[in-house]
mmCIF file with all atom_site columns, C-alpha atoms in Angstrom:
data_model
loop_
_atom_site.group_PDB
_atom_site.id
_atom_site.type_symbol
_atom_site.label_atom_id
_atom_site.label_alt_id
_atom_site.label_comp_id
_atom_site.label_asym_id
_atom_site.label_entity_id
_atom_site.label_seq_id
_atom_site.pdbx_PDB_ins_code
_atom_site.Cartn_x
_atom_site.Cartn_y
_atom_site.Cartn_z
_atom_site.occupancy
_atom_site.B_iso_or_equiv
_atom_site.pdbx_formal_charge
_atom_site.auth_seq_id
_atom_site.auth_comp_id
_atom_site.auth_asym_id
_atom_site.auth_atom_id
_atom_site.pdbx_PDB_model_num
ATOM 1   C CA . UNK A 1 1   ? 0.000   0.000  0.000   1.00 0.00 ? 1   UNK A CA 1
ATOM 2   C CA . UNK A 1 2   ? 1.090   3.563  -0.732  1.00 0.00 ? 2   UNK A CA 1
ATOM 3   C CA . UNK A 1 3   ? 0.294   6.410  1.673   1.00 0.00 ? 3   UNK A CA 1
ATOM 4   C CA . UNK A 1 4   ? 0.167   9.976  0.367   1.00 0.00 ? 4   UNK A CA 1
ATOM 5   C CA . UNK A 1 5   ? 0.291   12.902 2.793   1.00 0.00 ? 5   UNK A CA 1
ATOM 6   C CA . UNK A 1 6   ? -0.406  16.429 1.569   1.00 0.00 ? 6   UNK A CA 1
ATOM 7   C CA . UNK A 1 7   ? -0.109  19.652 3.557   1.00 0.00 ? 7   UNK A CA 1
ATOM 8   C CA . UNK A 1 8   ? -0.912  23.118 2.343   1.00 0.00 ? 8   UNK A CA 1
ATOM 9   C CA . UNK A 1 9   ? -1.694  26.611 3.584   1.00 0.00 ? 9   UNK A CA 1
ATOM 10  C CA . UNK A 1 10  ? -5.214  27.533 2.520   1.00 0.00 ? 10  UNK A CA 1
ATOM 11  C CA . UNK A 1 11  ? -5.826  31.109 1.359   1.00 0.00 ? 11  UNK A CA 1
ATOM 12  C CA . UNK A 1 12  ? -9.459  30.728 0.231   1.00 0.00 ? 12  UNK A CA 1
ATOM 13  C CA . UNK A 1 13  ? -11.162 28.440 2.746   1.00 0.00 ? 13  UNK A CA 1
ATOM 14  C CA . UNK A 1 14  ? -14.595 28.317 1.128   1.00 0.00 ? 14  UNK A CA 1
ATOM 15  C CA . UNK A 1 15  ? -13.157 27.699 -2.327  1.00 0.00 ? 15  UNK A CA 1
ATOM 16  C CA . UNK A 1 16  ? -10.817 25.031 -0.976  1.00 0.00 ? 16  UNK A CA 1
ATOM 17  C CA . UNK A 1 17  ? -13.628 23.203 0.839   1.00 0.00 ? 17  UNK A CA 1
ATOM 18  C CA . UNK A 1 18  ? -15.840 23.392 -2.244  1.00 0.00 ? 18  UNK A CA 1
ATOM 19  C CA . UNK A 1 19  ? -13.003 21.932 -4.321  1.00 0.00 ? 19  UNK A CA 1
ATOM 20  C CA . UNK A 1 20  ? -12.383 19.239 -1.714  1.00 0.00 ? 20  UNK A CA 1
ATOM 21  C CA . UNK A 1 21  ? -15.834 17.807 -2.439  1.00 0.00 ? 21  UNK A CA 1
ATOM 22  C CA . UNK A 1 22  ? -14.830 17.190 -6.079  1.00 0.00 ? 22  UNK A CA 1
ATOM 23  C CA . UNK A 1 23  ? -12.568 14.370 -4.876  1.00 0.00 ? 23  UNK A CA 1
ATOM 24  C CA . UNK A 1 24  ? -15.740 12.321 -4.383  1.00 0.00 ? 24  UNK A CA 1
ATOM 25  C CA . UNK A 1 25  ? -14.948 10.941 -7.854  1.00 0.00 ? 25  UNK A CA 1
ATOM 26  C CA . UNK A 1 26  ? -11.949 8.997  -6.504  1.00 0.00 ? 26  UNK A CA 1
ATOM 27  C CA . UNK A 1 27  ? -13.687 5.693  -5.636  1.00 0.00 ? 27  UNK A CA 1
ATOM 28  C CA . UNK A 1 28  ? -14.002 4.881  -9.337  1.00 0.00 ? 28  UNK A CA 1
ATOM 29  C CA . UNK A 1 29  ? -10.204 4.955  -9.727  1.00 0.00 ? 29  UNK A CA 1
ATOM 30  C CA . UNK A 1 30  ? -8.429  1.571  -9.949  1.00 0.00 ? 30  UNK A CA 1
ATOM 31  C CA . UNK A 1 31  ? -6.356  0.873  -6.830  1.00 0.00 ? 31  UNK A CA 1
ATOM 32  C CA . UNK A 1 32  ? -7.841  3.702  -4.730  1.00 0.00 ? 32  UNK A CA 1
ATOM 33  C CA . UNK A 1 33  ? -8.376  2.639  -1.091  1.00 0.00 ? 33  UNK A CA 1
ATOM 34  C CA . UNK A 1 34  ? -9.557  5.764  0.762   1.00 0.00 ? 34  UNK A CA 1
ATOM 35  C CA . UNK A 1 35  ? -8.962  9.442  1.499   1.00 0.00 ? 35  UNK A CA 1
ATOM 36  C CA . UNK A 1 36  ? -9.638  11.797 4.396   1.00 0.00 ? 36  UNK A CA 1
ATOM 37  C CA . UNK A 1 37  ? -8.295  14.909 6.014   1.00 0.00 ? 37  UNK A CA 1
ATOM 38  C CA . UNK A 1 38  ? -9.003  18.116 7.829   1.00 0.00 ? 38  UNK A CA 1
ATOM 39  C CA . UNK A 1 39  ? -7.444  21.096 9.568   1.00 0.00 ? 39  UNK A CA 1
ATOM 40  C CA . UNK A 1 40  ? -4.367  21.277 11.763  1.00 0.00 ? 40  UNK A CA 1
ATOM 41  C CA . UNK A 1 41  ? -5.352  21.845 15.389  1.00 0.00 ? 41  UNK A CA 1
ATOM 42  C CA . UNK A 1 42  ? -2.135  23.789 16.066  1.00 0.00 ? 42  UNK A CA 1
ATOM 43  C CA . UNK A 1 43  ? -1.874  25.848 12.879  1.00 0.00 ? 43  UNK A CA 1
ATOM 44  C CA . UNK A 1 44  ? -5.111  27.444 11.680  1.00 0.00 ? 44  UNK A CA 1
ATOM 45  C CA . UNK A 1 45  ? -5.414  27.492 7.916   1.00 0.00 ? 45  UNK A CA 1
ATOM 46  C CA . UNK A 1 46  ? -3.168  24.471 7.312   1.00 0.00 ? 46  UNK A CA 1
ATOM 47  C CA . UNK A 1 47  ? -4.979  21.554 5.682   1.00 0.00 ? 47  UNK A CA 1
ATOM 48  C CA . UNK A 1 48  ? -3.785  17.933 5.748   1.00 0.00 ? 48  UNK A CA 1
ATOM 49  C CA . UNK A 1 49  ? -5.052  15.238 3.394   1.00 0.00 ? 49  UNK A CA 1
ATOM 50  C CA . UNK A 1 50  ? -4.189  11.533 3.511   1.00 0.00 ? 50  UNK A CA 1
ATOM 51  C CA . UNK A 1 51  ? -4.878  9.146  0.662   1.00 0.00 ? 51  UNK A CA 1
ATOM 52  C CA . UNK A 1 52  ? -4.205  5.442  0.287   1.00 0.00 ? 52  UNK A CA 1
ATOM 53  C CA . UNK A 1 53  ? -3.516  3.422  -2.846  1.00 0.00 ? 53  UNK A CA 1
ATOM 54  C CA . UNK A 1 54  ? -3.019  -0.312 -3.376  1.00 0.00 ? 54  UNK A CA 1
ATOM 55  C CA . UNK A 1 55  ? 0.323   0.251  -5.076  1.00 0.00 ? 55  UNK A CA 1
ATOM 56  C CA . UNK A 1 56  ? 2.631   2.831  -6.606  1.00 0.00 ? 56  UNK A CA 1
ATOM 57  C CA . UNK A 1 57  ? 1.654   1.635  -10.097 1.00 0.00 ? 57  UNK A CA 1
ATOM 58  C CA . UNK A 1 58  ? -2.051  2.384  -9.522  1.00 0.00 ? 58  UNK A CA 1
ATOM 59  C CA . UNK A 1 59  ? -1.173  5.775  -8.024  1.00 0.00 ? 59  UNK A CA 1
ATOM 60  C CA . UNK A 1 60  ? 1.128   6.712  -10.932 1.00 0.00 ? 60  UNK A CA 1
ATOM 61  C CA . UNK A 1 61  ? -1.587  5.747  -13.394 1.00 0.00 ? 61  UNK A CA 1
ATOM 62  C CA . UNK A 1 62  ? -4.117  7.968  -11.582 1.00 0.00 ? 62  UNK A CA 1
ATOM 63  C CA . UNK A 1 63  ? -1.659  10.894 -11.540 1.00 0.00 ? 63  UNK A CA 1
ATOM 64  C CA . UNK A 1 64  ? -1.098  10.533 -15.285 1.00 0.00 ? 64  UNK A CA 1
ATOM 65  C CA . UNK A 1 65  ? -4.831  10.332 -16.119 1.00 0.00 ? 65  UNK A CA 1
ATOM 66  C CA . UNK A 1 66  ? -7.358  11.895 -13.742 1.00 0.00 ? 66  UNK A CA 1
ATOM 67  C CA . UNK A 1 67  ? -5.516  13.873 -11.076 1.00 0.00 ? 67  UNK A CA 1
ATOM 68  C CA . UNK A 1 68  ? -5.280  17.238 -12.832 1.00 0.00 ? 68  UNK A CA 1
ATOM 69  C CA . UNK A 1 69  ? -8.985  17.289 -13.731 1.00 0.00 ? 69  UNK A CA 1
ATOM 70  C CA . UNK A 1 70  ? -10.009 16.676 -10.087 1.00 0.00 ? 70  UNK A CA 1
ATOM 71  C CA . UNK A 1 71  ? -7.400  19.071 -8.690  1.00 0.00 ? 71  UNK A CA 1
ATOM 72  C CA . UNK A 1 72  ? -8.436  21.938 -10.995 1.00 0.00 ? 72  UNK A CA 1
ATOM 73  C CA . UNK A 1 73  ? -11.366 22.832 -8.699  1.00 0.00 ? 73  UNK A CA 1
ATOM 74  C CA . UNK A 1 74  ? -8.908  23.855 -5.954  1.00 0.00 ? 74  UNK A CA 1
ATOM 75  C CA . UNK A 1 75  ? -6.505  25.843 -8.107  1.00 0.00 ? 75  UNK A CA 1
ATOM 76  C CA . UNK A 1 76  ? -5.636  29.164 -6.475  1.00 0.00 ? 76  UNK A CA 1
ATOM 77  C CA . UNK A 1 77  ? -7.161  28.298 -3.084  1.00 0.00 ? 77  UNK A CA 1
ATOM 78  C CA . UNK A 1 78  ? -3.906  27.267 -1.368  1.00 0.00 ? 78  UNK A CA 1
ATOM 79  C CA . UNK A 1 79  ? -0.130  27.767 -1.369  1.00 0.00 ? 79  UNK A CA 1
ATOM 80  C CA . UNK A 1 80  ? 3.007   26.003 -0.072  1.00 0.00 ? 80  UNK A CA 1
ATOM 81  C CA . UNK A 1 81  ? 1.846   22.482 -0.843  1.00 0.00 ? 81  UNK A CA 1
ATOM 82  C CA . UNK A 1 82  ? 4.071   19.651 0.410   1.00 0.00 ? 82  UNK A CA 1
ATOM 83  C CA . UNK A 1 83  ? 3.490   16.090 -0.729  1.00 0.00 ? 83  UNK A CA 1
ATOM 84  C CA . UNK A 1 84  ? 5.030   12.936 0.745   1.00 0.00 ? 84  UNK A CA 1
ATOM 85  C CA . UNK A 1 85  ? 4.682   9.374  -0.553  1.00 0.00 ? 85  UNK A CA 1
ATOM 86  C CA . UNK A 1 86  ? 5.363   6.520  1.860   1.00 0.00 ? 86  UNK A CA 1
ATOM 87  C CA . UNK A 1 87  ? 5.416   2.773  1.323   1.00 0.00 ? 87  UNK A CA 1
ATOM 88  C CA . UNK A 1 88  ? 3.449   0.828  3.906   1.00 0.00 ? 88  UNK A CA 1
ATOM 89  C CA . UNK A 1 89  ? 5.716   -1.104 6.293   1.00 0.00 ? 89  UNK A CA 1
ATOM 90  C CA . UNK A 1 90  ? 3.394   -2.333 9.042   1.00 0.00 ? 90  UNK A CA 1
ATOM 91  C CA . UNK A 1 91  ? 0.256   -1.605 11.057  1.00 0.00 ? 91  UNK A CA 1
ATOM 92  C CA . UNK A 1 92  ? 0.219   0.398  14.263  1.00 0.00 ? 92  UNK A CA 1
ATOM 93  C CA . UNK A 1 93  ? -2.186  -1.744 16.274  1.00 0.00 ? 93  UNK A CA 1
ATOM 94  C CA . UNK A 1 94  ? -3.720  -4.407 13.990  1.00 0.00 ? 94  UNK A CA 1
ATOM 95  C CA . UNK A 1 95  ? -5.915  -4.586 10.939  1.00 0.00 ? 95  UNK A CA 1
ATOM 96  C CA . UNK A 1 96  ? -5.293  -1.147 9.459   1.00 0.00 ? 96  UNK A CA 1
ATOM 97  C CA . UNK A 1 97  ? -7.907  0.021  6.980   1.00 0.00 ? 97  UNK A CA 1
ATOM 98  C CA . UNK A 1 98  ? -7.981  3.494  5.423   1.00 0.00 ? 98  UNK A CA 1
ATOM 99  C CA . UNK A 1 99  ? -11.314 4.358  7.059   1.00 0.00 ? 99  UNK A CA 1
ATOM 100 C CA . UNK A 1 100 ? -11.964 7.775  8.596   1.00 0.00 ? 100 UNK A CA 1
ATOM 101 C CA . UNK A 1 101 ? -15.627 7.622  9.582   1.00 0.00 ? 101 UNK A CA 1
ATOM 102 C CA . UNK A 1 102 ? -15.107 6.547  13.220  1.00 0.00 ? 102 UNK A CA 1
ATOM 103 C CA . UNK A 1 103 ? -12.113 8.824  13.930  1.00 0.00 ? 103 UNK A CA 1
ATOM 104 C CA . UNK A 1 104 ? -12.149 12.390 15.211  1.00 0.00 ? 104 UNK A CA 1
ATOM 105 C CA . UNK A 1 105 ? -8.443  13.221 14.845  1.00 0.00 ? 105 UNK A CA 1
ATOM 106 C CA . UNK A 1 106 ? -5.374  11.890 13.066  1.00 0.00 ? 106 UNK A CA 1
ATOM 107 C CA . UNK A 1 107 ? -1.927  12.298 14.568  1.00 0.00 ? 107 UNK A CA 1
ATOM 108 C CA . UNK A 1 108 ? 0.814   12.337 11.956  1.00 0.00 ? 108 UNK A CA 1
ATOM 109 C CA . UNK A 1 109 ? 4.521   12.233 12.835  1.00 0.00 ? 109 UNK A CA 1
ATOM 110 C CA . UNK A 1 110 ? 7.165   12.686 10.141  1.00 0.00 ? 110 UNK A CA 1
ATOM 111 C CA . UNK A 1 111 ? 10.602  11.439 11.207  1.00 0.00 ? 111 UNK A CA 1
ATOM 112 C CA . UNK A 1 112 ? 13.942  11.930 9.519   1.00 0.00 ? 112 UNK A CA 1
ATOM 113 C CA . UNK A 1 113 ? 16.119  9.146  10.906  1.00 0.00 ? 113 UNK A CA 1
ATOM 114 C CA . UNK A 1 114 ? 19.889  9.325  11.303  1.00 0.00 ? 114 UNK A CA 1
ATOM 115 C CA . UNK A 1 115 ? 22.169  7.270  9.069   1.00 0.00 ? 115 UNK A CA 1
ATOM 116 C CA . UNK A 1 116 ? 22.797  3.845  10.610  1.00 0.00 ? 116 UNK A CA 1
ATOM 117 C CA . UNK A 1 117 ? 19.810  4.097  12.998  1.00 0.00 ? 117 UNK A CA 1
ATOM 118 C CA . UNK A 1 118 ? 16.982  3.016  10.680  1.00 0.00 ? 118 UNK A CA 1
ATOM 119 C CA . UNK A 1 119 ? 16.910  -0.589 11.893  1.00 0.00 ? 119 UNK A CA 1
ATOM 120 C CA . UNK A 1 120 ? 16.841  0.447  15.557  1.00 0.00 ? 120 UNK A CA 1
ATOM 121 C CA . UNK A 1 121 ? 14.181  3.095  14.895  1.00 0.00 ? 121 UNK A CA 1
ATOM 122 C CA . UNK A 1 122 ? 11.911  0.593  13.100  1.00 0.00 ? 122 UNK A CA 1
ATOM 123 C CA . UNK A 1 123 ? 12.408  -1.982 15.845  1.00 0.00 ? 123 UNK A CA 1
ATOM 124 C CA . UNK A 1 124 ? 11.515  0.567  18.554  1.00 0.00 ? 124 UNK A CA 1
ATOM 125 C CA . UNK A 1 125 ? 8.403   1.524  16.609  1.00 0.00 ? 125 UNK A CA 1
ATOM 126 C CA . UNK A 1 126 ? 7.374   -2.124 16.625  1.00 0.00 ? 126 UNK A CA 1
ATOM 127 C CA . UNK A 1 127 ? 8.415   -3.034 20.172  1.00 0.00 ? 127 UNK A CA 1
ATOM 128 C CA . UNK A 1 128 ? 7.884   0.179  22.193  1.00 0.00 ? 128 UNK A CA 1
ATOM 129 C CA . UNK A 1 129 ? 5.610   2.689  20.415  1.00 0.00 ? 129 UNK A CA 1
ATOM 130 C CA . UNK A 1 130 ? 3.129   0.336  18.753  1.00 0.00 ? 130 UNK A CA 1
ATOM 131 C CA . UNK A 1 131 ? 2.148   -1.618 21.883  1.00 0.00 ? 131 UNK A CA 1
ATOM 132 C CA . UNK A 1 132 ? 1.845   1.630  23.866  1.00 0.00 ? 132 UNK A CA 1
ATOM 133 C CA . UNK A 1 133 ? -0.393  3.213  21.251  1.00 0.00 ? 133 UNK A CA 1
ATOM 134 C CA . UNK A 1 134 ? -2.387  0.038  20.668  1.00 0.00 ? 134 UNK A CA 1
ATOM 135 C CA . UNK A 1 135 ? -3.085  -0.160 24.408  1.00 0.00 ? 135 UNK A CA 1
ATOM 136 C CA . UNK A 1 136 ? -4.227  3.458  24.696  1.00 0.00 ? 136 UNK A CA 1
ATOM 137 C CA . UNK A 1 137 ? -7.947  4.099  25.112  1.00 0.00 ? 137 UNK A CA 1
ATOM 138 C CA . UNK A 1 138 ? -9.356  5.825  22.059  1.00 0.00 ? 138 UNK A CA 1
ATOM 139 C CA . UNK A 1 139 ? -6.577  4.824  19.647  1.00 0.00 ? 139 UNK A CA 1
ATOM 140 C CA . UNK A 1 140 ? -8.282  3.120  16.700  1.00 0.00 ? 140 UNK A CA 1
ATOM 141 C CA . UNK A 1 141 ? -5.590  2.105  14.203  1.00 0.00 ? 141 UNK A CA 1
ATOM 142 C CA . UNK A 1 142 ? -2.552  3.397  12.389  1.00 0.00 ? 142 UNK A CA 1
ATOM 143 C CA . UNK A 1 143 ? 0.146   2.794  9.822   1.00 0.00 ? 143 UNK A CA 1
ATOM 144 C CA . UNK A 1 144 ? 3.945   3.048  9.688   1.00 0.00 ? 144 UNK A CA 1
ATOM 145 C CA . UNK A 1 145 ? 5.384   4.010  6.308   1.00 0.00 ? 145 UNK A CA 1
ATOM 146 C CA . UNK A 1 146 ? 8.814   4.626  4.801   1.00 0.00 ? 146 UNK A CA 1
ATOM 147 C CA . UNK A 1 147 ? 10.105  6.903  2.038   1.00 0.00 ? 147 UNK A CA 1
ATOM 148 C CA . UNK A 1 148 ? 13.575  7.022  0.427   1.00 0.00 ? 148 UNK A CA 1
ATOM 149 C CA . UNK A 1 149 ? 16.182  9.012  2.352   1.00 0.00 ? 149 UNK A CA 1
ATOM 150 C CA . UNK A 1 150 ? 15.481  7.561  5.828   1.00 0.00 ? 150 UNK A CA 1
ATOM 151 C CA . UNK A 1 151 ? 12.103  9.261  6.101   1.00 0.00 ? 151 UNK A CA 1
ATOM 152 C CA . UNK A 1 152 ? 9.245   7.675  8.024   1.00 0.00 ? 152 UNK A CA 1
ATOM 153 C CA . UNK A 1 153 ? 5.599   8.445  8.652   1.00 0.00 ? 153 UNK A CA 1
ATOM 154 C CA . UNK A 1 154 ? 3.642   7.326  11.693  1.00 0.00 ? 154 UNK A CA 1
ATOM 155 C CA . UNK A 1 155 ? -0.059  7.943  11.214  1.00 0.00 ? 155 UNK A CA 1
ATOM 156 C CA . UNK A 1 156 ? -2.531  7.116  13.986  1.00 0.00 ? 156 UNK A CA 1
ATOM 157 C CA . UNK A 1 157 ? -6.303  7.580  14.146  1.00 0.00 ? 157 UNK A CA 1
ATOM 158 C CA . UNK A 1 158 ? -8.021  8.489  17.423  1.00 0.00 ? 158 UNK A CA 1
ATOM 159 C CA . UNK A 1 159 ? -11.623 8.581  18.620  1.00 0.00 ? 159 UNK A CA 1
ATOM 160 C CA . UNK A 1 160 ? -11.106 12.025 20.106  1.00 0.00 ? 160 UNK A CA 1
ATOM 161 C CA . UNK A 1 161 ? -8.547  14.783 20.538  1.00 0.00 ? 161 UNK A CA 1
ATOM 162 C CA . UNK A 1 162 ? -8.960  14.383 24.315  1.00 0.00 ? 162 UNK A CA 1
ATOM 163 C CA . UNK A 1 163 ? -7.926  10.702 24.205  1.00 0.00 ? 163 UNK A CA 1
ATOM 164 C CA . UNK A 1 164 ? -4.871  11.539 22.116  1.00 0.00 ? 164 UNK A CA 1
ATOM 165 C CA . UNK A 1 165 ? -3.999  14.426 24.459  1.00 0.00 ? 165 UNK A CA 1
ATOM 166 C CA . UNK A 1 166 ? -4.099  12.102 27.461  1.00 0.00 ? 166 UNK A CA 1
ATOM 167 C CA . UNK A 1 167 ? -1.783  9.615  25.756  1.00 0.00 ? 167 UNK A CA 1
ATOM 168 C CA . UNK A 1 168 ? 0.625   12.409 24.854  1.00 0.00 ? 168 UNK A CA 1
ATOM 169 C CA . UNK A 1 169 ? 0.642   13.901 28.339  1.00 0.00 ? 169 UNK A CA 1
ATOM 170 C CA . UNK A 1 170 ? 0.989   10.628 30.237  1.00 0.00 ? 170 UNK A CA 1
ATOM 171 C CA . UNK A 1 171 ? 3.268   8.515  28.093  1.00 0.00 ? 171 UNK A CA 1
ATOM 172 C CA . UNK A 1 172 ? 5.196   10.155 25.285  1.00 0.00 ? 172 UNK A CA 1
ATOM 173 C CA . UNK A 1 173 ? 8.156   11.461 27.293  1.00 0.00 ? 173 UNK A CA 1
ATOM 174 C CA . UNK A 1 174 ? 8.695   8.124  29.032  1.00 0.00 ? 174 UNK A CA 1
ATOM 175 C CA . UNK A 1 175 ? 8.358   6.172  25.781  1.00 0.00 ? 175 UNK A CA 1
ATOM 176 C CA . UNK A 1 176 ? 10.837  8.494  24.016  1.00 0.00 ? 176 UNK A CA 1
ATOM 177 C CA . UNK A 1 177 ? 13.467  7.719  26.631  1.00 0.00 ? 177 UNK A CA 1
ATOM 178 C CA . UNK A 1 178 ? 12.835  3.998  26.413  1.00 0.00 ? 178 UNK A CA 1
ATOM 179 C CA . UNK A 1 179 ? 12.993  3.984  22.624  1.00 0.00 ? 179 UNK A CA 1
ATOM 180 C CA . UNK A 1 180 ? 16.107  6.254  22.554  1.00 0.00 ? 180 UNK A CA 1
ATOM 181 C CA . UNK A 1 181 ? 14.239  8.446  20.091  1.00 0.00 ? 181 UNK A CA 1
ATOM 182 C CA . UNK A 1 182 ? 16.736  11.325 20.352  1.00 0.00 ? 182 UNK A CA 1
ATOM 183 C CA . UNK A 1 183 ? 19.545  9.031  19.249  1.00 0.00 ? 183 UNK A CA 1
ATOM 184 C CA . UNK A 1 184 ? 17.558  7.770  16.245  1.00 0.00 ? 184 UNK A CA 1
ATOM 185 C CA . UNK A 1 185 ? 15.752  10.841 14.983  1.00 0.00 ? 185 UNK A CA 1
ATOM 186 C CA . UNK A 1 186 ? 17.484  13.819 13.383  1.00 0.00 ? 186 UNK A CA 1
ATOM 187 C CA . UNK A 1 187 ? 14.251  15.700 12.705  1.00 0.00 ? 187 UNK A CA 1
ATOM 188 C CA . UNK A 1 188 ? 10.636  15.337 13.752  1.00 0.00 ? 188 UNK A CA 1
ATOM 189 C CA . UNK A 1 189 ? 7.601   17.275 12.589  1.00 0.00 ? 189 UNK A CA 1
ATOM 190 C CA . UNK A 1 190 ? 3.951   16.505 12.734  1.00 0.00 ? 190 UNK A CA 1
ATOM 191 C CA . UNK A 1 191 ? 0.428   17.584 13.428  1.00 0.00 ? 191 UNK A CA 1
ATOM 192 C CA . UNK A 1 192 ? -2.814  16.682 15.086  1.00 0.00 ? 192 UNK A CA 1
ATOM 193 C CA . UNK A 1 193 ? -5.473  16.957 12.387  1.00 0.00 ? 193 UNK A CA 1
ATOM 194 C CA . UNK A 1 194 ? -9.140  17.580 13.176  1.00 0.00 ? 194 UNK A CA 1
ATOM 195 C CA . UNK A 1 195 ? -10.905 15.460 10.569  1.00 0.00 ? 195 UNK A CA 1
ATOM 196 C CA . UNK A 1 196 ? -13.617 17.027 8.459   1.00 0.00 ? 196 UNK A CA 1
ATOM 197 C CA . UNK A 1 197 ? -16.183 14.285 7.648   1.00 0.00 ? 197 UNK A CA 1
ATOM 198 C CA . UNK A 1 198 ? -17.117 15.991 4.356   1.00 0.00 ? 198 UNK A CA 1
ATOM 199 C CA . UNK A 1 199 ? -13.569 15.377 3.075   1.00 0.00 ? 199 UNK A CA 1
ATOM 200 C CA . UNK A 1 200 ? -13.778 11.613 3.562   1.00 0.00 ? 200 UNK A CA 1
ATOM 201 C CA . UNK A 1 201 ? -13.915 9.656  0.303   1.00 0.00 ? 201 UNK A CA 1
#
C-alpha cells in the first residue's frame, strides 16, 4: 500500500472546501483505497489530506490520467503544498484500513532518521511505540510508512482529541526515553489533524 500525505496553507477556505468535495470521484479509480483529512489543530489554515492506494503503479496511473482534472477545482485556493509518498511497512495496532468515519483526529509524525539508525528506529516503533499506542484508550488504528532518504511516517487515528492528548501527556516522554528516540531521529515534525467528515472519500 502507498500512503500519500499532503499539507498546504489555505488562502481561500470556502473555495478550498468546495473543491475538496470534487474528490468524491476517486472511488471509481483503480487501486484507490480511501482518502480523508481536515485542519491542523495547532496551525489554523493548514490543511492535511491523507490518501491510500493499493500500489505505486495504480497511483502513478491515476496521476497521469485523472488527477489534474479533479485538482483543478482547488486551483488558487492554497499555497506552499508539500506532498510525501510513503510505502506501507506495518500496522500500528492491527488490521489497518484506510477508514476515517469513526475517527475524530489523526496524529501524523514525520521522522527523519539518522544514518545507521533506521533498523533500531523501526524496531523501537514495533516493540515500544506500537504496543503503547495500541493499548491506549481511544486509539483506533494506524500505519507506519517509509520513504527514500530515511524518512518515516507514523499515522494514527483516534476517537477524540482528548484521548490523544491524554496519551501524549501521560506517556510520550517516558516512551521516548525507552525507545532512545533522540539518538535515532534527526528531525521530527507533525500535526494533530481535526478530521472534516465531508472530506472523507
